[in-house]
mmCIF file with all atom_site columns, C-alpha atoms in Angstrom:
data_model
loop_
_atom_site.group_PDB
_atom_site.id
_atom_site.type_symbol
_atom_site.label_atom_id
_atom_site.label_alt_id
_atom_site.label_comp_id
_atom_site.label_asym_id
_atom_site.label_entity_id
_atom_site.label_seq_id
_atom_site.pdbx_PDB_ins_code
_atom_site.Cartn_x
_atom_site.Cartn_y
_atom_site.Cartn_z
_atom_site.occupancy
_atom_site.B_iso_or_equiv
_atom_site.pdbx_formal_charge
_atom_site.auth_seq_id
_atom_site.auth_comp_id
_atom_site.auth_asym_id
_atom_site.auth_atom_id
_atom_site.pdbx_PDB_model_num
ATOM 1   C CA . MET A 1 1   ? 13.910  -29.191 -23.616 1.00 45.00 ? 297 MET A CA 1
ATOM 2   C CA . GLN A 1 2   ? 10.411  -28.536 -22.658 1.00 46.00 ? 298 GLN A CA 1
ATOM 3   C CA . THR A 1 3   ? 9.848   -26.019 -19.782 1.00 59.00 ? 299 THR A CA 1
ATOM 4   C CA . GLU A 1 4   ? 7.181   -26.237 -17.335 1.00 66.00 ? 300 GLU A CA 1
ATOM 5   C CA . ARG A 1 5   ? 4.258   -23.725 -17.679 1.00 73.00 ? 301 ARG A CA 1
ATOM 6   C CA . GLN A 1 6   ? 4.031   -21.199 -14.902 1.00 80.00 ? 302 GLN A CA 1
ATOM 7   C CA . THR A 1 7   ? 0.342   -21.019 -14.198 1.00 81.00 ? 303 THR A CA 1
ATOM 8   C CA . PHE A 1 8   ? -1.819  -19.684 -11.358 1.00 80.00 ? 304 PHE A CA 1
ATOM 9   C CA . LYS A 1 9   ? -4.971  -21.570 -11.297 1.00 80.00 ? 305 LYS A CA 1
ATOM 10  C CA . LYS A 1 10  ? -8.323  -21.009 -9.666  1.00 87.00 ? 306 LYS A CA 1
ATOM 11  C CA . GLU A 1 11  ? -7.633  -24.044 -7.334  1.00 86.00 ? 307 GLU A CA 1
ATOM 12  C CA . GLU A 1 12  ? -4.503  -22.297 -5.947  1.00 87.00 ? 308 GLU A CA 1
ATOM 13  C CA . ARG A 1 13  ? -6.489  -19.382 -4.583  1.00 91.00 ? 309 ARG A CA 1
ATOM 14  C CA . LEU A 1 14  ? -7.642  -19.494 -1.081  1.00 89.00 ? 310 LEU A CA 1
ATOM 15  C CA . LYS A 1 15  ? -11.262 -18.353 -1.068  1.00 90.00 ? 311 LYS A CA 1
ATOM 16  C CA . SER A 1 16  ? -12.800 -20.370 1.837   1.00 89.00 ? 312 SER A CA 1
ATOM 17  C CA . LYS A 1 17  ? -13.996 -18.061 4.665   1.00 93.00 ? 313 LYS A CA 1
ATOM 18  C CA . THR A 1 18  ? -13.454 -20.900 7.226   1.00 91.00 ? 314 THR A CA 1
ATOM 19  C CA . LEU A 1 19  ? -9.904  -21.448 6.254   1.00 90.00 ? 315 LEU A CA 1
ATOM 20  C CA . ILE A 1 20  ? -9.161  -17.759 6.184   1.00 92.00 ? 316 ILE A CA 1
ATOM 21  C CA . ASN A 1 21  ? -10.921 -17.300 9.662   1.00 93.00 ? 317 ASN A CA 1
ATOM 22  C CA . ASN A 1 22  ? -8.966  -20.302 10.876  1.00 91.00 ? 318 ASN A CA 1
ATOM 23  C CA . LEU A 1 23  ? -5.751  -18.594 9.720   1.00 91.00 ? 319 LEU A CA 1
ATOM 24  C CA . PHE A 1 24  ? -6.506  -15.343 11.561  1.00 92.00 ? 320 PHE A CA 1
ATOM 25  C CA . GLU A 1 25  ? -7.316  -17.122 14.749  1.00 93.00 ? 321 GLU A CA 1
ATOM 26  C CA . GLN A 1 26  ? -4.606  -20.031 14.726  1.00 93.00 ? 322 GLN A CA 1
ATOM 27  C CA . GLY A 1 27  ? -2.299  -19.255 11.878  1.00 90.00 ? 323 GLY A CA 1
ATOM 28  C CA . LYS A 1 28  ? 1.516   -18.580 12.324  1.00 92.00 ? 324 LYS A CA 1
ATOM 29  C CA . ILE A 1 29  ? 2.646   -15.024 11.423  1.00 93.00 ? 325 ILE A CA 1
ATOM 30  C CA . ILE A 1 30  ? 5.771   -14.110 9.495   1.00 93.00 ? 326 ILE A CA 1
ATOM 31  C CA . HIS A 1 31  ? 6.914   -10.394 8.629   1.00 93.00 ? 327 HIS A CA 1
ATOM 32  C CA . HIS A 1 32  ? 9.107   -9.554  5.865   1.00 90.00 ? 328 HIS A CA 1
ATOM 33  C CA . PHE A 1 33  ? 8.804   -6.155  4.342   1.00 91.00 ? 329 PHE A CA 1
ATOM 34  C CA . PRO A 1 34  ? 6.512   -5.245  2.564   1.00 93.00 ? 330 PRO A CA 1
ATOM 35  C CA . PHE A 1 35  ? 4.611   -8.448  3.644   1.00 93.00 ? 331 PHE A CA 1
ATOM 36  C CA . LYS A 1 36  ? 2.805   -9.816  6.595   1.00 94.00 ? 332 LYS A CA 1
ATOM 37  C CA . VAL A 1 37  ? 1.862   -13.523 6.088   1.00 94.00 ? 333 VAL A CA 1
ATOM 38  C CA . LEU A 1 38  ? -0.376  -15.681 8.074   1.00 94.00 ? 334 LEU A CA 1
ATOM 39  C CA . PHE A 1 39  ? 0.112   -19.374 7.225   1.00 93.00 ? 335 PHE A CA 1
ATOM 40  C CA . GLN A 1 40  ? -0.887  -22.831 8.354   1.00 92.00 ? 336 GLN A CA 1
ATOM 41  C CA . THR A 1 41  ? -0.111  -26.347 7.319   1.00 89.00 ? 337 THR A CA 1
ATOM 42  C CA . THR A 1 42  ? -2.820  -28.943 6.752   1.00 86.00 ? 338 THR A CA 1
ATOM 43  C CA . ASN A 1 43  ? -3.348  -32.625 5.966   1.00 82.00 ? 339 ASN A CA 1
ATOM 44  C CA . SER A 1 44  ? -6.541  -32.071 3.922   1.00 75.00 ? 340 SER A CA 1
ATOM 45  C CA . GLN A 1 45  ? -6.702  -34.277 0.934   1.00 76.00 ? 341 GLN A CA 1
ATOM 46  C CA . GLU A 1 46  ? -9.119  -31.774 -0.863  1.00 76.00 ? 342 GLU A CA 1
ATOM 47  C CA . PHE A 1 47  ? -6.217  -29.593 -1.841  1.00 80.00 ? 343 PHE A CA 1
ATOM 48  C CA . LEU A 1 48  ? -5.281  -30.160 -5.494  1.00 83.00 ? 344 LEU A CA 1
ATOM 49  C CA . TYR A 1 49  ? -2.081  -28.213 -5.235  1.00 86.00 ? 345 TYR A CA 1
ATOM 50  C CA . PRO A 1 50  ? 0.556   -28.004 -2.393  1.00 89.00 ? 346 PRO A CA 1
ATOM 51  C CA . ALA A 1 51  ? -0.456  -24.471 -1.496  1.00 89.00 ? 347 ALA A CA 1
ATOM 52  C CA . LYS A 1 52  ? -3.396  -21.967 -1.685  1.00 91.00 ? 348 LYS A CA 1
ATOM 53  C CA . ILE A 1 53  ? -2.808  -18.265 -1.350  1.00 93.00 ? 349 ILE A CA 1
ATOM 54  C CA . ALA A 1 54  ? -4.861  -15.121 -0.827  1.00 94.00 ? 350 ALA A CA 1
ATOM 55  C CA . VAL A 1 55  ? -3.527  -11.673 -1.181  1.00 95.00 ? 351 VAL A CA 1
ATOM 56  C CA . SER A 1 56  ? -4.807  -8.403  0.396   1.00 95.00 ? 352 SER A CA 1
ATOM 57  C CA . VAL A 1 57  ? -3.920  -4.763  0.265   1.00 95.00 ? 353 VAL A CA 1
ATOM 58  C CA . SER A 1 58  ? -5.068  -2.091  2.772   1.00 93.00 ? 354 SER A CA 1
ATOM 59  C CA . LYS A 1 59  ? -7.804  0.230   1.733   1.00 94.00 ? 355 LYS A CA 1
ATOM 60  C CA . LYS A 1 60  ? -6.344  2.629   4.301   1.00 94.00 ? 356 LYS A CA 1
ATOM 61  C CA . ASN A 1 61  ? -3.101  2.995   2.603   1.00 92.00 ? 357 ASN A CA 1
ATOM 62  C CA . PHE A 1 62  ? -4.403  2.911   -1.082  1.00 94.00 ? 358 PHE A CA 1
ATOM 63  C CA . LYS A 1 63  ? -7.764  4.630   -1.576  1.00 94.00 ? 359 LYS A CA 1
ATOM 64  C CA . ASN A 1 64  ? -8.317  3.803   -5.176  1.00 95.00 ? 360 ASN A CA 1
ATOM 65  C CA . ALA A 1 65  ? -9.335  0.317   -6.062  1.00 95.00 ? 361 ALA A CA 1
ATOM 66  C CA . THR A 1 66  ? -7.297  0.555   -9.232  1.00 96.00 ? 362 THR A CA 1
ATOM 67  C CA . ASP A 1 67  ? -4.070  1.007   -7.263  1.00 94.00 ? 363 ASP A CA 1
ATOM 68  C CA . ARG A 1 68  ? -4.959  -2.012  -4.746  1.00 95.00 ? 364 ARG A CA 1
ATOM 69  C CA . ASN A 1 69  ? -5.751  -4.247  -7.709  1.00 96.00 ? 365 ASN A CA 1
ATOM 70  C CA . TYR A 1 70  ? -2.431  -3.309  -9.483  1.00 95.00 ? 366 TYR A CA 1
ATOM 71  C CA . ILE A 1 71  ? -0.445  -4.261  -6.423  1.00 95.00 ? 367 ILE A CA 1
ATOM 72  C CA . LYS A 1 72  ? -2.202  -7.517  -5.783  1.00 94.00 ? 368 LYS A CA 1
ATOM 73  C CA . ARG A 1 73  ? -1.709  -8.490  -9.529  1.00 94.00 ? 369 ARG A CA 1
ATOM 74  C CA . LYS A 1 74  ? 1.947   -7.899  -9.024  1.00 95.00 ? 370 LYS A CA 1
ATOM 75  C CA . ILE A 1 75  ? 2.015   -9.920  -5.859  1.00 94.00 ? 371 ILE A CA 1
ATOM 76  C CA . ARG A 1 76  ? 0.310   -12.916 -7.622  1.00 93.00 ? 372 ARG A CA 1
ATOM 77  C CA . GLU A 1 77  ? 2.561   -12.648 -10.616 1.00 93.00 ? 373 GLU A CA 1
ATOM 78  C CA . THR A 1 78  ? 5.720   -12.697 -8.440  1.00 93.00 ? 374 THR A CA 1
ATOM 79  C CA . TYR A 1 79  ? 4.117   -15.779 -6.633  1.00 91.00 ? 375 TYR A CA 1
ATOM 80  C CA . ARG A 1 80  ? 3.343   -17.374 -9.792  1.00 91.00 ? 376 ARG A CA 1
ATOM 81  C CA . LYS A 1 81  ? 6.812   -17.093 -11.138 1.00 91.00 ? 377 LYS A CA 1
ATOM 82  C CA . ASN A 1 82  ? 8.581   -18.468 -7.987  1.00 89.00 ? 378 ASN A CA 1
ATOM 83  C CA . LYS A 1 83  ? 6.097   -21.071 -6.892  1.00 88.00 ? 379 LYS A CA 1
ATOM 84  C CA . SER A 1 84  ? 7.610   -24.076 -8.671  1.00 87.00 ? 380 SER A CA 1
ATOM 85  C CA . GLU A 1 85  ? 10.756  -23.965 -6.588  1.00 88.00 ? 381 GLU A CA 1
ATOM 86  C CA . PHE A 1 86  ? 8.333   -23.435 -3.543  1.00 87.00 ? 382 PHE A CA 1
ATOM 87  C CA . TYR A 1 87  ? 6.255   -26.428 -4.272  1.00 85.00 ? 383 TYR A CA 1
ATOM 88  C CA . SER A 1 88  ? 9.241   -28.545 -4.678  1.00 87.00 ? 384 SER A CA 1
ATOM 89  C CA . SER A 1 89  ? 10.489  -27.651 -1.451  1.00 87.00 ? 385 SER A CA 1
ATOM 90  C CA . LEU A 1 90  ? 7.342   -28.435 0.499   1.00 84.00 ? 386 LEU A CA 1
ATOM 91  C CA . ASN A 1 91  ? 8.046   -32.195 0.527   1.00 81.00 ? 387 ASN A CA 1
ATOM 92  C CA . ASP A 1 92  ? 4.361   -33.332 0.102   1.00 80.00 ? 388 ASP A CA 1
ATOM 93  C CA . GLN A 1 93  ? 3.149   -30.885 2.783   1.00 85.00 ? 389 GLN A CA 1
ATOM 94  C CA . LYS A 1 94  ? 0.123   -28.863 2.057   1.00 89.00 ? 390 LYS A CA 1
ATOM 95  C CA . LEU A 1 95  ? -0.376  -25.300 3.440   1.00 90.00 ? 391 LEU A CA 1
ATOM 96  C CA . TYR A 1 96  ? -2.437  -22.156 2.833   1.00 90.00 ? 392 TYR A CA 1
ATOM 97  C CA . PHE A 1 97  ? -1.442  -18.709 3.519   1.00 90.00 ? 393 PHE A CA 1
ATOM 98  C CA . PHE A 1 98  ? -2.646  -15.095 3.419   1.00 94.00 ? 394 PHE A CA 1
ATOM 99  C CA . VAL A 1 99  ? -0.387  -12.351 2.326   1.00 94.00 ? 395 VAL A CA 1
ATOM 100 C CA . ILE A 1 100 ? -1.088  -8.844  3.365   1.00 95.00 ? 396 ILE A CA 1
ATOM 101 C CA . TYR A 1 101 ? 0.800   -6.041  1.656   1.00 95.00 ? 397 TYR A CA 1
ATOM 102 C CA . THR A 1 102 ? 1.921   -3.573  4.582   1.00 93.00 ? 398 THR A CA 1
ATOM 103 C CA . ALA A 1 103 ? 4.011   -0.896  2.614   1.00 93.00 ? 399 ALA A CA 1
ATOM 104 C CA . LYS A 1 104 ? 2.516   2.749   2.408   1.00 93.00 ? 400 LYS A CA 1
ATOM 105 C CA . GLU A 1 105 ? 3.656   3.069   -1.211  1.00 93.00 ? 401 GLU A CA 1
ATOM 106 C CA . ASP A 1 106 ? 3.783   1.106   -4.481  1.00 91.00 ? 402 ASP A CA 1
ATOM 107 C CA . ILE A 1 107 ? 7.087   -0.905  -4.561  1.00 92.00 ? 403 ILE A CA 1
ATOM 108 C CA . ASP A 1 108 ? 8.534   -1.720  -7.941  1.00 93.00 ? 404 ASP A CA 1
ATOM 109 C CA . TYR A 1 109 ? 8.299   -5.234  -9.526  1.00 93.00 ? 405 TYR A CA 1
ATOM 110 C CA . LYS A 1 110 ? 11.983  -6.346  -8.968  1.00 94.00 ? 406 LYS A CA 1
ATOM 111 C CA . GLU A 1 111 ? 12.030  -5.395  -5.275  1.00 94.00 ? 407 GLU A CA 1
ATOM 112 C CA . LEU A 1 112 ? 8.717   -7.137  -4.959  1.00 94.00 ? 408 LEU A CA 1
ATOM 113 C CA . GLU A 1 113 ? 9.948   -10.312 -6.763  1.00 93.00 ? 409 GLU A CA 1
ATOM 114 C CA . LEU A 1 114 ? 13.057  -10.319 -4.534  1.00 94.00 ? 410 LEU A CA 1
ATOM 115 C CA . SER A 1 115 ? 10.955  -9.886  -1.314  1.00 93.00 ? 411 SER A CA 1
ATOM 116 C CA . MET A 1 116 ? 8.588   -12.724 -2.390  1.00 92.00 ? 412 MET A CA 1
ATOM 117 C CA . GLN A 1 117 ? 11.566  -15.053 -2.945  1.00 92.00 ? 413 GLN A CA 1
ATOM 118 C CA . LEU A 1 118 ? 12.903  -14.356 0.426   1.00 93.00 ? 414 LEU A CA 1
ATOM 119 C CA . LEU A 1 119 ? 9.369   -14.509 1.987   1.00 92.00 ? 415 LEU A CA 1
ATOM 120 C CA . LEU A 1 120 ? 8.766   -18.129 0.385   1.00 91.00 ? 416 LEU A CA 1
ATOM 121 C CA . LYS A 1 121 ? 12.204  -19.363 1.768   1.00 91.00 ? 417 LYS A CA 1
ATOM 122 C CA . LYS A 1 122 ? 11.136  -18.031 5.231   1.00 92.00 ? 418 LYS A CA 1
ATOM 123 C CA . ILE A 1 123 ? 7.928   -19.855 5.090   1.00 90.00 ? 419 ILE A CA 1
ATOM 124 C CA . ILE A 1 124 ? 9.828   -23.160 4.143   1.00 90.00 ? 420 ILE A CA 1
ATOM 125 C CA . SER A 1 125 ? 12.277  -22.736 7.010   1.00 90.00 ? 421 SER A CA 1
ATOM 126 C CA . LYS A 1 126 ? 9.400   -22.166 9.628   1.00 88.00 ? 422 LYS A CA 1
ATOM 127 C CA . ILE A 1 127 ? 7.507   -25.312 8.558   1.00 82.00 ? 423 ILE A CA 1
#
């Protein structure tokens, strides 16, 4: 039995300034500790994958760039590991979302992964 590769490609990252600005103006918000998520569905055919994601960690809470980058890397990793179930639940819908890390301290990986799983389920229930 061959398992599906769990990858996180460049096309799955949200980089468009217009889409990000649109999220902050019109997007729906979900809070689930340690995350605040802005998301919006779209019917754009230019999305190669069902979802695009951007991650942000506050400079106010984490002064060192190495700390911010480490937390962002952990968040992207938890998303990468849990996105296959998320994609299958989307039912041909396309969405983009922006994850903001709101905790004041670094949270260990297992708690972060559990929070990400619950967050993705929450997003699916809101769509």
